[in-house]
PDB file of C-alpha atoms in Angstrom:
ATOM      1  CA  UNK A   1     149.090  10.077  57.482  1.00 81.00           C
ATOM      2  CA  UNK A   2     150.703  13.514  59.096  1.00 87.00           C
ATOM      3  CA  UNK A   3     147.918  13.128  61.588  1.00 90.00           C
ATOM      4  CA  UNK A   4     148.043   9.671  62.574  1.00 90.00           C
ATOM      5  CA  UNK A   5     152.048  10.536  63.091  1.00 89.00           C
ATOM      6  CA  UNK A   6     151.140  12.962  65.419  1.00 90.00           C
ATOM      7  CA  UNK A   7     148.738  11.186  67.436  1.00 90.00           C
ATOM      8  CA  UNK A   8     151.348   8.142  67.957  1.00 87.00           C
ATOM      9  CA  UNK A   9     154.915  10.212  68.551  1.00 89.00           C
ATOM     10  CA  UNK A  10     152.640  12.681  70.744  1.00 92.00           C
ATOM     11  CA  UNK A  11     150.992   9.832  72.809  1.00 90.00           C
ATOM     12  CA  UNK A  12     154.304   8.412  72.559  1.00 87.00           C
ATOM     13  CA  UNK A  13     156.370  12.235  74.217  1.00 90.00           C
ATOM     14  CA  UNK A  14     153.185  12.918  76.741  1.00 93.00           C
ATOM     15  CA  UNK A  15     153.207   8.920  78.028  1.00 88.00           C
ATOM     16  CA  UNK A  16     157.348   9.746  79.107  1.00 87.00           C
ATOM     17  CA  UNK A  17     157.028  13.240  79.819  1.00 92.00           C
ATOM     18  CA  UNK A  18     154.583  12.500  81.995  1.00 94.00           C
ATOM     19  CA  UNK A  19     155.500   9.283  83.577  1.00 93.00           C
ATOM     20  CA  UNK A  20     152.497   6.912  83.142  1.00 92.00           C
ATOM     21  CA  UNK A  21     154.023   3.769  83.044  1.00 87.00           C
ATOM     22  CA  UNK A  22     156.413   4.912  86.036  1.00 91.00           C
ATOM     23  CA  UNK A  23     153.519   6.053  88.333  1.00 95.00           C
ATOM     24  CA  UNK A  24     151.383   2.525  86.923  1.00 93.00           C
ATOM     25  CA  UNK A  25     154.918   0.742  88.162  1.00 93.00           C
ATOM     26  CA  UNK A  26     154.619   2.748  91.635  1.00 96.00           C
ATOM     27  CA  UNK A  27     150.736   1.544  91.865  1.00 96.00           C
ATOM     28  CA  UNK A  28     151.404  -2.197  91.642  1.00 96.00           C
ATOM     29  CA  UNK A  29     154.671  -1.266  93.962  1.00 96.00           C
ATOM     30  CA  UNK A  30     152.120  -0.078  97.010  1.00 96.00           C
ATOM     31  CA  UNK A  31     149.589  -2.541  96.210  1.00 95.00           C
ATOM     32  CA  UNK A  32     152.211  -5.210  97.085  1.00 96.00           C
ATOM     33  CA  UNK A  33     152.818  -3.551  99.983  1.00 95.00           C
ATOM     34  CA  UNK A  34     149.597  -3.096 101.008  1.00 94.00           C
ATOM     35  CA  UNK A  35     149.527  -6.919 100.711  1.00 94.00           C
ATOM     36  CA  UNK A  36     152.335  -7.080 103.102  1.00 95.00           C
ATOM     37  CA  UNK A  37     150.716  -5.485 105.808  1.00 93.00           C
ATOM     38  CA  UNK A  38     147.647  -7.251 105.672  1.00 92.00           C
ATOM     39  CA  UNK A  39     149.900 -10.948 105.756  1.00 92.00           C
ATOM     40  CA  UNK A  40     152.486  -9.315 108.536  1.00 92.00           C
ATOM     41  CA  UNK A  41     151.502 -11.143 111.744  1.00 91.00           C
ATOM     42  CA  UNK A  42     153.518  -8.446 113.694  1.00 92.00           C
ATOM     43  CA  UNK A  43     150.923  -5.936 113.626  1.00 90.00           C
ATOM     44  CA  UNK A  44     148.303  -5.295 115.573  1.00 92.00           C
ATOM     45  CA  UNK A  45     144.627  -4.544 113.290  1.00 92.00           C
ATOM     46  CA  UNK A  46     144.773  -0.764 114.555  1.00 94.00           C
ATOM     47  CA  UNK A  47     148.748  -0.715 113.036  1.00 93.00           C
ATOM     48  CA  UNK A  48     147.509  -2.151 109.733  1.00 93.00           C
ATOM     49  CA  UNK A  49     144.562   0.013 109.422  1.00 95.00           C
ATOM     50  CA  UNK A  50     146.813   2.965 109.501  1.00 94.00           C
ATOM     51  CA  UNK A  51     149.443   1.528 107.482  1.00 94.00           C
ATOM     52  CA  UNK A  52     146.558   0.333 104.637  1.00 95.00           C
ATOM     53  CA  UNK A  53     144.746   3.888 105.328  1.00 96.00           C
ATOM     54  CA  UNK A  54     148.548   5.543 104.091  1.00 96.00           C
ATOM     55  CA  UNK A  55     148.875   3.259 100.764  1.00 96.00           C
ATOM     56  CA  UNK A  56     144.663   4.093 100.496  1.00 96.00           C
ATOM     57  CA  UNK A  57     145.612   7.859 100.126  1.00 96.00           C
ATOM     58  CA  UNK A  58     149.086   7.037  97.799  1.00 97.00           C
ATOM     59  CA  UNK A  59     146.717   5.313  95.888  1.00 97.00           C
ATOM     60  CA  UNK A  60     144.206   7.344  95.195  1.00 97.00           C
ATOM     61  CA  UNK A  61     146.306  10.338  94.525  1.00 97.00           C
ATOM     62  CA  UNK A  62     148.193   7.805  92.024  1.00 97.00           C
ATOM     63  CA  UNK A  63     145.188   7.489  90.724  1.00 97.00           C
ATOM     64  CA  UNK A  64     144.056  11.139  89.974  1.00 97.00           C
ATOM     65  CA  UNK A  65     147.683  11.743  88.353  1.00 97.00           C
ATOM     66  CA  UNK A  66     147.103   8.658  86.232  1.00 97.00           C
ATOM     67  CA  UNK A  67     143.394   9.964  84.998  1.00 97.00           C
ATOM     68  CA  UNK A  68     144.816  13.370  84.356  1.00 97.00           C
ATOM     69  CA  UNK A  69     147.823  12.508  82.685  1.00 96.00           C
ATOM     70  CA  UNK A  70     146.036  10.085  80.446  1.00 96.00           C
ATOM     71  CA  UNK A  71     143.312  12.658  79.171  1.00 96.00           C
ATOM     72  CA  UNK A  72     146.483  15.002  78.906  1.00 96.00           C
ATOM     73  CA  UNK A  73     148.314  12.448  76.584  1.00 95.00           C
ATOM     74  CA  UNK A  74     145.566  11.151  74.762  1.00 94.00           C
ATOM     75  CA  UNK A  75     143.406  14.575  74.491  1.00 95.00           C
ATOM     76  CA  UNK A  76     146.655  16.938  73.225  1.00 96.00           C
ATOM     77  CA  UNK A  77     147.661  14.934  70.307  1.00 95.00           C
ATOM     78  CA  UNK A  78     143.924  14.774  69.330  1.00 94.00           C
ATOM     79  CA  UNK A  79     143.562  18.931  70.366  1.00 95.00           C
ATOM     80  CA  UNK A  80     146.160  19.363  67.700  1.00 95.00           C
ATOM     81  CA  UNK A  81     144.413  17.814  64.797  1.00 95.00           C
ATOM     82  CA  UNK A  82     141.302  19.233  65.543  1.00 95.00           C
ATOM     83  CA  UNK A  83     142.974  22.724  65.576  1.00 95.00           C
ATOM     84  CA  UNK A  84     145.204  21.482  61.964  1.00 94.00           C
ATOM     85  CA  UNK A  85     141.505  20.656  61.124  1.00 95.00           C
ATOM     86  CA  UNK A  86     140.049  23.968  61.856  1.00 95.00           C
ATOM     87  CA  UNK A  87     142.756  25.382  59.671  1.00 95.00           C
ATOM     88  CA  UNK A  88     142.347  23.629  56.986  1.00 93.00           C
ATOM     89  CA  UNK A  89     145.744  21.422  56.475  1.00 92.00           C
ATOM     90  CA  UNK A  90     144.113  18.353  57.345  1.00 92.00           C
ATOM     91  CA  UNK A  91     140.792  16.288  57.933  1.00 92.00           C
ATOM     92  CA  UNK A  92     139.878  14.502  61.543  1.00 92.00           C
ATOM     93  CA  UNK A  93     137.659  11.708  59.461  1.00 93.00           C
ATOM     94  CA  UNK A  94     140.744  10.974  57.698  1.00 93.00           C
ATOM     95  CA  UNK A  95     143.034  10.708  60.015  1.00 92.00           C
ATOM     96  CA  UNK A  96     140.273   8.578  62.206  1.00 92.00           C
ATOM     97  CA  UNK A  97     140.090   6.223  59.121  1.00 94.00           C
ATOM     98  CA  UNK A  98     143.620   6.050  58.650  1.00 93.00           C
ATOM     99  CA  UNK A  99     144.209   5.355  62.058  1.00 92.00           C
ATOM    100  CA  UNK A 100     141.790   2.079  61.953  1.00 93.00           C
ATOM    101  CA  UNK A 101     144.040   0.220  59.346  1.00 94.00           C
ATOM    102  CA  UNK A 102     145.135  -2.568  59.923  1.00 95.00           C
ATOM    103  CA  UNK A 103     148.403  -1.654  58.484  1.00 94.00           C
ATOM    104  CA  UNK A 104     148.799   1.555  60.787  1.00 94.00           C
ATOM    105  CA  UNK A 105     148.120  -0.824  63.707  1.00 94.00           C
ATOM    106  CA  UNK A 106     150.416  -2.732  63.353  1.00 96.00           C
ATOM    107  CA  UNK A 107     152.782  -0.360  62.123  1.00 92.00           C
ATOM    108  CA  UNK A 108     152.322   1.725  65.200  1.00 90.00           C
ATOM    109  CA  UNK A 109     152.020  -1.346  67.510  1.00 91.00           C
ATOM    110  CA  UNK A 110     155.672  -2.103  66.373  1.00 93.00           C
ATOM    111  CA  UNK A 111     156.591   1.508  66.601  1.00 87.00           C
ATOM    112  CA  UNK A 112     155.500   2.239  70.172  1.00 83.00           C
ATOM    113  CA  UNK A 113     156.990  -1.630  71.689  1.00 86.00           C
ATOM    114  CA  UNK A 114     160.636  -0.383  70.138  1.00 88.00           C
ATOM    115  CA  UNK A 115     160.567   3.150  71.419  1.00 81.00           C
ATOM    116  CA  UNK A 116     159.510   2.001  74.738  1.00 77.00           C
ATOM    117  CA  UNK A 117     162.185  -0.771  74.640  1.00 84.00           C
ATOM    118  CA  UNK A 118     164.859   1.376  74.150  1.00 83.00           C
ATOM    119  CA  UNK A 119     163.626   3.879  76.529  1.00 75.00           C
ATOM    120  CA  UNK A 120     162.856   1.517  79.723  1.00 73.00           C
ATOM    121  CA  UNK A 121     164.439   1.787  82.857  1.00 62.00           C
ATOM    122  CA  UNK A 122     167.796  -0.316  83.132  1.00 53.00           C
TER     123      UNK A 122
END
């Protein structure tokens, strides 16, 4: 159960610390402007192809940060137990069972909604 805690509240820490869901928020922010440019009947097609080739490289950068700090908050918490595993305090198959409960699923599912309610963005 230690483990499972640990792969939830550290998920939970690296998911802030490391602003996924703010850098997801600024991805559908660009796309929409992206969208804007293509529908703005002001622009000539060489002044949208340089505005869409700016949110193309915004994008993709987004989307490098978002790979890395995914593995980051998904591989740490699991890097830990497999280190508490290699000393001995605790077993990966049990925590992996454990964490496909449907009681932990739930229980985490409720867990992570209210911590990122109170935490959002006012």
């Amino acid at each position: 159960m230690v483990g499972a805690i640990i792969l939830v509240v550290g998920f939970i820490i690296l998911l802030k610390g490391l602003r996924l869901v703010d850098n997801s928020l600024k991805v559908l922010a660009i796309a929409k402007e992206a969208a804007s440019v293509m529908q703005n009947s002001t622009l000539d097609d060489r002044q949208k192809e340089q505005a869409l080739q700016k949110h193309a490289i915004k994008l993709f950068s987004l989307f490098i940060l978002i790979f890395f700090s995914s593995a980051a908050a998904i591989g740490l918490p699991v890097g830990l137990i497999w280190l508490l595993e290699q000393t001995g305090v605790l077993s990966m198959m049990a925590v992996i069972y454990f964490t496909l409960t449907w009681q932990f699923i739930l229980a985490s599912t409720v867990f992570v909604y209210v911590i990122l309610w109170l935490f959002r963005k006012k």
